[in-house]
PDB file of N, CA and C in Angstrom:
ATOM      1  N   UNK A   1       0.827  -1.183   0.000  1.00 85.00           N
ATOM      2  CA  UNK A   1       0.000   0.000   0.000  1.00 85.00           C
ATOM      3  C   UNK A   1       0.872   1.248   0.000  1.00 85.00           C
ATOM      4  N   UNK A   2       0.719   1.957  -0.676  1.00 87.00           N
ATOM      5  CA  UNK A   2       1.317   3.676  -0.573  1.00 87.00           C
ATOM      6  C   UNK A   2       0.313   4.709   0.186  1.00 87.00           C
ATOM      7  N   UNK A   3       0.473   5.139   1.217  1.00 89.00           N
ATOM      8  CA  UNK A   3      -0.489   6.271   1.793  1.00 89.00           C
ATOM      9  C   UNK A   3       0.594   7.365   1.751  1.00 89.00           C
ATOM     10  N   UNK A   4      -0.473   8.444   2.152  1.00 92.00           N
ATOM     11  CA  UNK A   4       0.191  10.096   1.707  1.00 92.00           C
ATOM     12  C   UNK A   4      -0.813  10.478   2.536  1.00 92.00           C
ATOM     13  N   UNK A   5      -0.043  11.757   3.215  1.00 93.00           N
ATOM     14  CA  UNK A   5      -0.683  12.633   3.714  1.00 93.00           C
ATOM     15  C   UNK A   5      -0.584  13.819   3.528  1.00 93.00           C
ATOM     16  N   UNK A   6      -1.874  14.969   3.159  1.00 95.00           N
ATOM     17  CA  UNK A   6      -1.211  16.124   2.549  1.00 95.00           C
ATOM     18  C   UNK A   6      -2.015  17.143   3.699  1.00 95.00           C
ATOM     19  N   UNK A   7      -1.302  18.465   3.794  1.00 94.00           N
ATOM     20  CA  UNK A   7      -1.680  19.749   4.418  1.00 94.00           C
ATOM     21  C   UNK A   7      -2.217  20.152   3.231  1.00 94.00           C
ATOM     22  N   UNK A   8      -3.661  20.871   3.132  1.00 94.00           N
ATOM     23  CA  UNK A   8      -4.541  21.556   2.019  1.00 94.00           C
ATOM     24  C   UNK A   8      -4.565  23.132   2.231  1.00 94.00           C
ATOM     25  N   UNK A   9      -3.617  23.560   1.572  1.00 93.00           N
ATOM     26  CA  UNK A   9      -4.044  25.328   1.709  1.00 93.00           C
ATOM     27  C   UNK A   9      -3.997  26.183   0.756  1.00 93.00           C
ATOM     28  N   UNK A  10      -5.007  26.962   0.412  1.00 93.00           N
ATOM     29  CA  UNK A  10      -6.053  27.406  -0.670  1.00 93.00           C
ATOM     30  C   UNK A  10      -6.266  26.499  -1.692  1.00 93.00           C
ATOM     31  N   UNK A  11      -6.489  25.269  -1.441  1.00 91.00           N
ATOM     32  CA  UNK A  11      -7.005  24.511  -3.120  1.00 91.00           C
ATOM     33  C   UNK A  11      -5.514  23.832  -3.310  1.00 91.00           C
ATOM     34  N   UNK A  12      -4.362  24.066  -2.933  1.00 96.00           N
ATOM     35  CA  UNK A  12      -3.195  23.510  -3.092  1.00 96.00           C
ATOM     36  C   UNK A  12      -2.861  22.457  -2.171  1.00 96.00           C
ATOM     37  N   UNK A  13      -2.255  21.153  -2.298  1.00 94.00           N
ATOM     38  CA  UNK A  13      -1.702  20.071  -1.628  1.00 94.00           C
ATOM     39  C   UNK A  13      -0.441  20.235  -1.759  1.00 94.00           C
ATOM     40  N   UNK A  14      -0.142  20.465   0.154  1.00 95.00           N
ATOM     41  CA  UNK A  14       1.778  20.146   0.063  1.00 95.00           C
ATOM     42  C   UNK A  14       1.751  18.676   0.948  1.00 95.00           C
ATOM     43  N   UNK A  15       2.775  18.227   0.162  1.00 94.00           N
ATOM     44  CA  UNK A  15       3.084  16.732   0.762  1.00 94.00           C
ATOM     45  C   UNK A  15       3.866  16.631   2.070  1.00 94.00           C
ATOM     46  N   UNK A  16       3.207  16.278   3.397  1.00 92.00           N
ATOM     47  CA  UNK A  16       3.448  15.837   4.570  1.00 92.00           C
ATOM     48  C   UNK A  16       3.735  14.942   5.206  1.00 92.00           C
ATOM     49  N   UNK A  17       3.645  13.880   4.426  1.00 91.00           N
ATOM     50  CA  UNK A  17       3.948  12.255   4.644  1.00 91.00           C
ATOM     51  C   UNK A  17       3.751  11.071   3.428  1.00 91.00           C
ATOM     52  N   UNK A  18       4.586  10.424   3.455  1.00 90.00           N
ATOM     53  CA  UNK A  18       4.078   9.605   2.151  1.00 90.00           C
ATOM     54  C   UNK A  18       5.378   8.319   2.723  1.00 90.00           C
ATOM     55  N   UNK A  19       4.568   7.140   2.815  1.00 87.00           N
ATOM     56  CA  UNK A  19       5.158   5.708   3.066  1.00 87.00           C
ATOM     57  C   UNK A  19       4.680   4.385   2.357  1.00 87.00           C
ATOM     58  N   UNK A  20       5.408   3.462   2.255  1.00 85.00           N
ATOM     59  CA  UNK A  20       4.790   2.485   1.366  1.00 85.00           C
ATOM     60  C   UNK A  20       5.274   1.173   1.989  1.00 85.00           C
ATOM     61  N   UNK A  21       3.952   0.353   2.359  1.00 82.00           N
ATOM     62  CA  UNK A  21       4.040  -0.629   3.605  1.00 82.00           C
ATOM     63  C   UNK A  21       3.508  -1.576   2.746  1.00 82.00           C
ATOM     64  N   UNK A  22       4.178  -3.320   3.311  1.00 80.00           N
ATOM     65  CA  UNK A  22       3.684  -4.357   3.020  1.00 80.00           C
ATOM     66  C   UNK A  22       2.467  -4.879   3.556  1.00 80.00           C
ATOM     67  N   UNK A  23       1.981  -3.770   4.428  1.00 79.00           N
ATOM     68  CA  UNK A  23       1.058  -4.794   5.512  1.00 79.00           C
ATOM     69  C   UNK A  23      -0.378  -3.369   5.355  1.00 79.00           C
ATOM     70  N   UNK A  24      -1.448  -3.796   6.585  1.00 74.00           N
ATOM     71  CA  UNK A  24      -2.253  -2.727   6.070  1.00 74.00           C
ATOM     72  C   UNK A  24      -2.640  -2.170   7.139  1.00 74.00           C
ATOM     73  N   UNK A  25      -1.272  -1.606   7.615  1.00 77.00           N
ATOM     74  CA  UNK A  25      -0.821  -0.580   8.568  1.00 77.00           C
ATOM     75  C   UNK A  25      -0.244   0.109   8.571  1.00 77.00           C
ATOM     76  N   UNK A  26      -0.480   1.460   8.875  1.00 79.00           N
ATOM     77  CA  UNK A  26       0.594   2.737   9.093  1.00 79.00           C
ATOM     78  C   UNK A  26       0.414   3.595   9.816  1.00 79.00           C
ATOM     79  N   UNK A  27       1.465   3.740  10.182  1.00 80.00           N
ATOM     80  CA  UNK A  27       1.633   4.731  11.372  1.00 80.00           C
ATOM     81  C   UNK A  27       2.170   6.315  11.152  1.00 80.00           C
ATOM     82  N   UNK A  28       1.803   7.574  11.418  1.00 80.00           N
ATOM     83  CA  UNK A  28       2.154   8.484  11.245  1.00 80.00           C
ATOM     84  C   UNK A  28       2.662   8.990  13.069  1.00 80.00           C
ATOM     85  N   UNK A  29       3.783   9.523  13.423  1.00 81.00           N
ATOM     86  CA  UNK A  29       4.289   9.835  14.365  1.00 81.00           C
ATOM     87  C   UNK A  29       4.464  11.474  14.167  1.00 81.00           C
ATOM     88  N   UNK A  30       4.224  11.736  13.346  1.00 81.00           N
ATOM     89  CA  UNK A  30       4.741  13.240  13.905  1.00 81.00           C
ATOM     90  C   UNK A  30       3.735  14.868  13.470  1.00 81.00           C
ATOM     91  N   UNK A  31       3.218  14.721  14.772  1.00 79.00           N
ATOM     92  CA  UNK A  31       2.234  14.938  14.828  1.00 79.00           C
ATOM     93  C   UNK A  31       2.315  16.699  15.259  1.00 79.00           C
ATOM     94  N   UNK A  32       3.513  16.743  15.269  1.00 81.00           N
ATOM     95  CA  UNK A  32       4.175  18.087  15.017  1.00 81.00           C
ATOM     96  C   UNK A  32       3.816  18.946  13.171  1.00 81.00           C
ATOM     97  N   UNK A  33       3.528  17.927  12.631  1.00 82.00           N
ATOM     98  CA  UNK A  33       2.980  18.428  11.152  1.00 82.00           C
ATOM     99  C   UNK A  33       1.359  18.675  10.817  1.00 82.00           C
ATOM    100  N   UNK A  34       0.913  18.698  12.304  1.00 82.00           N
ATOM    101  CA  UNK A  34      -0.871  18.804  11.905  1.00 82.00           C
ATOM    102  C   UNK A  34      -0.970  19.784  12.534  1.00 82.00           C
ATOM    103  N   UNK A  35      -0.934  21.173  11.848  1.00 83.00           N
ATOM    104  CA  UNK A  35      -1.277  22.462  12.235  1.00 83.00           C
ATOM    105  C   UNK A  35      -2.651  22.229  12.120  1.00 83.00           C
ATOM    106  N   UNK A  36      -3.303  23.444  12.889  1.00 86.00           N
ATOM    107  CA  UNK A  36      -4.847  23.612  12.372  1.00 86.00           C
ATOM    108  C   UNK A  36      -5.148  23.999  10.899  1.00 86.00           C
ATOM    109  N   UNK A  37      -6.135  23.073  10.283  1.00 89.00           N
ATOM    110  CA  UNK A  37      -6.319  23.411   8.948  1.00 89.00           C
ATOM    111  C   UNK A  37      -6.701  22.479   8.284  1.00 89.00           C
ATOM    112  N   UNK A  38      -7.150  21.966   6.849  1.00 92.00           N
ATOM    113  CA  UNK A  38      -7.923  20.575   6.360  1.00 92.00           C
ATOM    114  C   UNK A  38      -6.382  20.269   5.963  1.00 92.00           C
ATOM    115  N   UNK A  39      -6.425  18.762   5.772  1.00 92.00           N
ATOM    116  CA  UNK A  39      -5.918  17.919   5.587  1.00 92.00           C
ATOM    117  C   UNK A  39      -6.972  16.751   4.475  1.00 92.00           C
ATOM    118  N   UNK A  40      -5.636  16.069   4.061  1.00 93.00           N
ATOM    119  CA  UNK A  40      -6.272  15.296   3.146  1.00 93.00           C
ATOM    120  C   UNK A  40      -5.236  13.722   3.068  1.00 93.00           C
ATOM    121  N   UNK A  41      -5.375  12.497   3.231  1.00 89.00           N
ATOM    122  CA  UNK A  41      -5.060  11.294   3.285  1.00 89.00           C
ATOM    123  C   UNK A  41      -5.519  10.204   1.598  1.00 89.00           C
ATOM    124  N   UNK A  42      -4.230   9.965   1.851  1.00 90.00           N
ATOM    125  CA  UNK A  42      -4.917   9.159   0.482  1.00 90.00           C
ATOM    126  C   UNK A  42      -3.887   7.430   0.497  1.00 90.00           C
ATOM    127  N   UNK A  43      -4.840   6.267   0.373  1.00 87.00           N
ATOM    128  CA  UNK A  43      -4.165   5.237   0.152  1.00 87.00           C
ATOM    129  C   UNK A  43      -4.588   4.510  -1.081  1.00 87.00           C
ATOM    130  N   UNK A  44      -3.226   3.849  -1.581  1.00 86.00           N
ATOM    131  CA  UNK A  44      -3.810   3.394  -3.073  1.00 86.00           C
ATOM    132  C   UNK A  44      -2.877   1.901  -2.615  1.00 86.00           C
ATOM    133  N   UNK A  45      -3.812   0.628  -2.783  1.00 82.00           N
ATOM    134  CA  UNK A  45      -2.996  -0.701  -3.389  1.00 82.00           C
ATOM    135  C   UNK A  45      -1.857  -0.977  -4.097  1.00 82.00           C
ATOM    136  N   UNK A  46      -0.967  -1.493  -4.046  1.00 80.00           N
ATOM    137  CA  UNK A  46       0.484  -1.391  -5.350  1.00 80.00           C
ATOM    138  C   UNK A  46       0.428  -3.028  -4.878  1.00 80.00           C
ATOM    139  N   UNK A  47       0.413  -3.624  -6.220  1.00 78.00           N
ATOM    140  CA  UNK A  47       0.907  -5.062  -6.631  1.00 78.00           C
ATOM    141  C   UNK A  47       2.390  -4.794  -7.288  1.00 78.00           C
ATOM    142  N   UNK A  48       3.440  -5.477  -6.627  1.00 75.00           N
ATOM    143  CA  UNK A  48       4.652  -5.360  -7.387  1.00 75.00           C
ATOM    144  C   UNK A  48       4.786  -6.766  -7.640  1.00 75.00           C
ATOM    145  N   UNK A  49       6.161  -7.317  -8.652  1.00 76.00           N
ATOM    146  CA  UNK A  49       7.088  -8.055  -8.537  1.00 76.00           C
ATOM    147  C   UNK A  49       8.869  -7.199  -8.478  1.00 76.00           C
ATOM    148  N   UNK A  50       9.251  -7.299  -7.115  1.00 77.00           N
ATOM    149  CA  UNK A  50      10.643  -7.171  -7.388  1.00 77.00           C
ATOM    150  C   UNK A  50      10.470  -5.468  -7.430  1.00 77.00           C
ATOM    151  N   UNK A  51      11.005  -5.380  -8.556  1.00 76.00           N
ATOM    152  CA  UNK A  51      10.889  -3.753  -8.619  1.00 76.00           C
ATOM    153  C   UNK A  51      10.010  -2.801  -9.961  1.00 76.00           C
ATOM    154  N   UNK A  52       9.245  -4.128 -10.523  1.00 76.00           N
ATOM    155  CA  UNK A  52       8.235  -3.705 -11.224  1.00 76.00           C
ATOM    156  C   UNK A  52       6.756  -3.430 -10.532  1.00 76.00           C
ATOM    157  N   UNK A  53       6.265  -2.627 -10.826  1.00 71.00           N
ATOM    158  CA  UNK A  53       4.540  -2.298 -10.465  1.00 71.00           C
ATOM    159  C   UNK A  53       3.727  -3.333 -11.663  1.00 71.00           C
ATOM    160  N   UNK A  54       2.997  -4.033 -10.827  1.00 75.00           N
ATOM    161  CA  UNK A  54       2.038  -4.995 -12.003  1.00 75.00           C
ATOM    162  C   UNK A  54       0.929  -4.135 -11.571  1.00 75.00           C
ATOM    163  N   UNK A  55       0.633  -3.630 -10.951  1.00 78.00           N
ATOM    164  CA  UNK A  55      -1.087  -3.210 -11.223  1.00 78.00           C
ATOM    165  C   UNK A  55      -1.118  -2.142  -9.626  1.00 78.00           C
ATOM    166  N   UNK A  56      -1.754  -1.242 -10.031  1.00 76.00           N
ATOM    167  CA  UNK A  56      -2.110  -0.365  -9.354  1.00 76.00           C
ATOM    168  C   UNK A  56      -3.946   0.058  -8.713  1.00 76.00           C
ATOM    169  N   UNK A  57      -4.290  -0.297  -7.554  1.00 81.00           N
ATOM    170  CA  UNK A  57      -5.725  -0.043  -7.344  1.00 81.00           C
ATOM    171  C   UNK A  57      -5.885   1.447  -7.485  1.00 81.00           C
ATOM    172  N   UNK A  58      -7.460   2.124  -7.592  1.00 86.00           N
ATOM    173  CA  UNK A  58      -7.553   3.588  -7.884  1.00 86.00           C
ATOM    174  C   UNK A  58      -7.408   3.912  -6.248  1.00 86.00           C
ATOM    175  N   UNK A  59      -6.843   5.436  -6.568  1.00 86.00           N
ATOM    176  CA  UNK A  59      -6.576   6.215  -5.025  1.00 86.00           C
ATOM    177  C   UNK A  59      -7.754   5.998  -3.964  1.00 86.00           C
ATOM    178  N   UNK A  60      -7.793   6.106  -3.096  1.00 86.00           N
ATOM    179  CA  UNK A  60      -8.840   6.192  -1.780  1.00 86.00           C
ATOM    180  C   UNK A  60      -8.326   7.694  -1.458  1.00 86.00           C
ATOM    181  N   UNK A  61      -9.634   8.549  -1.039  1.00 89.00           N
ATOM    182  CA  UNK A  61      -9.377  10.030  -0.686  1.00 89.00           C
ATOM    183  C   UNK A  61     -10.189  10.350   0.410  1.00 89.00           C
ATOM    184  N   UNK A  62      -9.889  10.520   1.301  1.00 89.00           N
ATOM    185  CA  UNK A  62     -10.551  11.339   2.458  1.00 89.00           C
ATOM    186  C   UNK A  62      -9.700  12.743   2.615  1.00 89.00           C
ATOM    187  N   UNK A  63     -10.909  13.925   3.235  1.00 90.00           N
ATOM    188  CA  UNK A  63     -10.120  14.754   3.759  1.00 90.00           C
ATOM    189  C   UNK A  63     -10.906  15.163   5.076  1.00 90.00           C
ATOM    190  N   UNK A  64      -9.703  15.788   6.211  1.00 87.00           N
ATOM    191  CA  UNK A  64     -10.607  15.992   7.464  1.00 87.00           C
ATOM    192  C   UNK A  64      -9.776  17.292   7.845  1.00 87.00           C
ATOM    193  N   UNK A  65     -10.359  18.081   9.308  1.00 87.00           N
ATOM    194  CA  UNK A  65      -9.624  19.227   9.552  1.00 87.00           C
ATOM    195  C   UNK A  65      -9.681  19.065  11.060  1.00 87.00           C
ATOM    196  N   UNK A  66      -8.800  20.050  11.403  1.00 84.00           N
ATOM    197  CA  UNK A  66      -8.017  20.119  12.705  1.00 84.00           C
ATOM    198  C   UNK A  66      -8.417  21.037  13.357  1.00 84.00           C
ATOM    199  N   UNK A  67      -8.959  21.117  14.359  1.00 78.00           N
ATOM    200  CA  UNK A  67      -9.511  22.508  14.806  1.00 78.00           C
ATOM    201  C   UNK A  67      -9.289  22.821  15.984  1.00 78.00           C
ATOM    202  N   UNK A  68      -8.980  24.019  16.580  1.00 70.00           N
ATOM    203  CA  UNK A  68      -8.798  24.319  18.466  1.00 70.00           C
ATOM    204  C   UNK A  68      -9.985  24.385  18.667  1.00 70.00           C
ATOM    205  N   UNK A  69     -10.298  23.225  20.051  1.00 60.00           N
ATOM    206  CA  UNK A  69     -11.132  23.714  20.588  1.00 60.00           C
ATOM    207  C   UNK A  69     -11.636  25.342  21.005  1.00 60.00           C
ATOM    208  N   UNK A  70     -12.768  25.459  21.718  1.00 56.00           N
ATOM    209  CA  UNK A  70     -12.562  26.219  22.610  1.00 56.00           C
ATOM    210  C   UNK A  70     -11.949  26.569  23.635  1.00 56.00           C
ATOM    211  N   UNK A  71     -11.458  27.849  23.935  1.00 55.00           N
ATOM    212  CA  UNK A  71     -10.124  28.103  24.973  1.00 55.00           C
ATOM    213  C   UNK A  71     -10.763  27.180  26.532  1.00 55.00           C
ATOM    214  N   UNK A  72     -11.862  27.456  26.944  1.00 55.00           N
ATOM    215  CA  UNK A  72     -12.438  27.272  28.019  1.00 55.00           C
ATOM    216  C   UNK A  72     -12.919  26.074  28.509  1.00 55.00           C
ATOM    217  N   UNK A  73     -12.171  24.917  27.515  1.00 54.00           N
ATOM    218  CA  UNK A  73     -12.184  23.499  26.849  1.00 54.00           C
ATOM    219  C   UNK A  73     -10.725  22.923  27.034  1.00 54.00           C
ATOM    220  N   UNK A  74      -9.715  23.861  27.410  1.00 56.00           N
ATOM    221  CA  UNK A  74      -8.147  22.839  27.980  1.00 56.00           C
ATOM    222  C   UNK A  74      -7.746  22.866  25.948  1.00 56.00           C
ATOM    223  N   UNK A  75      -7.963  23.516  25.425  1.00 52.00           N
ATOM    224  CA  UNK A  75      -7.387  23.669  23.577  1.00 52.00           C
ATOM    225  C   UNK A  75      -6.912  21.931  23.314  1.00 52.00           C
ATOM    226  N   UNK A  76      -8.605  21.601  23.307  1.00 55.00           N
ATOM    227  CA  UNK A  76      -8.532  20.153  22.790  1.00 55.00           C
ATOM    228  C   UNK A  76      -8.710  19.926  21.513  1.00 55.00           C
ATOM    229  N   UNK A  77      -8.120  19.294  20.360  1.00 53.00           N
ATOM    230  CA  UNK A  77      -7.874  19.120  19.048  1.00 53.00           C
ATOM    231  C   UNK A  77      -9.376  18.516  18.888  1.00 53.00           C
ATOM    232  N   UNK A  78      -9.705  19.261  17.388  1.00 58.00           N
ATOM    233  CA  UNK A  78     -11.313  18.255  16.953  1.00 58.00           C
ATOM    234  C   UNK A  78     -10.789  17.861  15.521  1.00 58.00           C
ATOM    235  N   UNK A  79     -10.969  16.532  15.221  1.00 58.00           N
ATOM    236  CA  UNK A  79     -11.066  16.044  14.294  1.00 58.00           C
ATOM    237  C   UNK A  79     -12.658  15.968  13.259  1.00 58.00           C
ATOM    238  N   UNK A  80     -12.397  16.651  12.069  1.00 60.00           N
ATOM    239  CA  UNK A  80     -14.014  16.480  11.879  1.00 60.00           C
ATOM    240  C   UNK A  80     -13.739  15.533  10.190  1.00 60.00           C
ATOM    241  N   UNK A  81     -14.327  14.579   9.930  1.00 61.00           N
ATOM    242  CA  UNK A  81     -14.474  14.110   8.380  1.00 61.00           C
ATOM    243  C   UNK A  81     -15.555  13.448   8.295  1.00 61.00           C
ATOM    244  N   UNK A  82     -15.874  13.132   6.916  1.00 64.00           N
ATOM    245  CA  UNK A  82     -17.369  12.107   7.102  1.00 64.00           C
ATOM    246  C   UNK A  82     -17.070  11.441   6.679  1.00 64.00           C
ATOM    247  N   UNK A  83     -15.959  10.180   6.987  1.00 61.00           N
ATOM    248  CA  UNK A  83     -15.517   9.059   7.152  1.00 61.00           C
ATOM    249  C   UNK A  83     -15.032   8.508   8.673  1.00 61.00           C
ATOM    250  N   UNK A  84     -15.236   7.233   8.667  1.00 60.00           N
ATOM    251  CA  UNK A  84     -15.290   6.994  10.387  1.00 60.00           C
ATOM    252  C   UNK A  84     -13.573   6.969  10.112  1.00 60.00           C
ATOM    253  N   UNK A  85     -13.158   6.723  11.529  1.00 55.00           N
ATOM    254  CA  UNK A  85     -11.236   6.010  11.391  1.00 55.00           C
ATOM    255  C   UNK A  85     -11.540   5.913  12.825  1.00 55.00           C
ATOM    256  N   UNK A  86     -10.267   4.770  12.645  1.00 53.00           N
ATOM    257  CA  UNK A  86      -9.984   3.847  13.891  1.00 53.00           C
ATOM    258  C   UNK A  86      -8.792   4.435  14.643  1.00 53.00           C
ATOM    259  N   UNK A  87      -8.679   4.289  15.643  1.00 47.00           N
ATOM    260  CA  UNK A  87      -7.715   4.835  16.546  1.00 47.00           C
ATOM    261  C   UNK A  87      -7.434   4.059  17.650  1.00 47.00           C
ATOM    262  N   UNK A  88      -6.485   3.680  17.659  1.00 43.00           N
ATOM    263  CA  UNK A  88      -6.032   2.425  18.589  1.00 43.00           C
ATOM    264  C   UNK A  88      -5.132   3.131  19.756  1.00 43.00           C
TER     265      UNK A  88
END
């Protein structure tokens, strides 16, 4: 799998993370790169042999945003998307 993670600002995607795992897990650690603001995640399937690509699944796209709470709330992070995600 290849996932990417992008920061979205005005209509533009800058690339924030991008890894490519055998398994169908990933982990993002640095969490120092999620300013407030939308964001956007994307994972796509990769079939290889070796160091050829045999087939590629179409992208998966979600996007979600980061928001400060209210001050009077301890400035607790809100995640908002209309896709569920798991959090372990």
């Amino acid at each position: 799998y290849k996932v990417e993670l992008f920061q979205k600002k005005k209509g533009v995607l800058y690339s924030i993370y991008s890894n490519e795992t055998k398994t169908n897990a990933a982990e993002f650690k640095s969490l120092t790169k999620l300013d407030i603001g939308t964001f956007v995640w994307t994972i796509q399937g990769v079939d290889t042999a070796g160091r050829k690509i045999i087939r590629l699944s179409p992208v998966t796209r979600n996007e979600f945003k980061v928001k400060l709470g209210d001050i009077s709330k301890d400035y607790k992070f809100k995640f908002k998307s209309d896709k569920k995600f798991i959090i372990e």
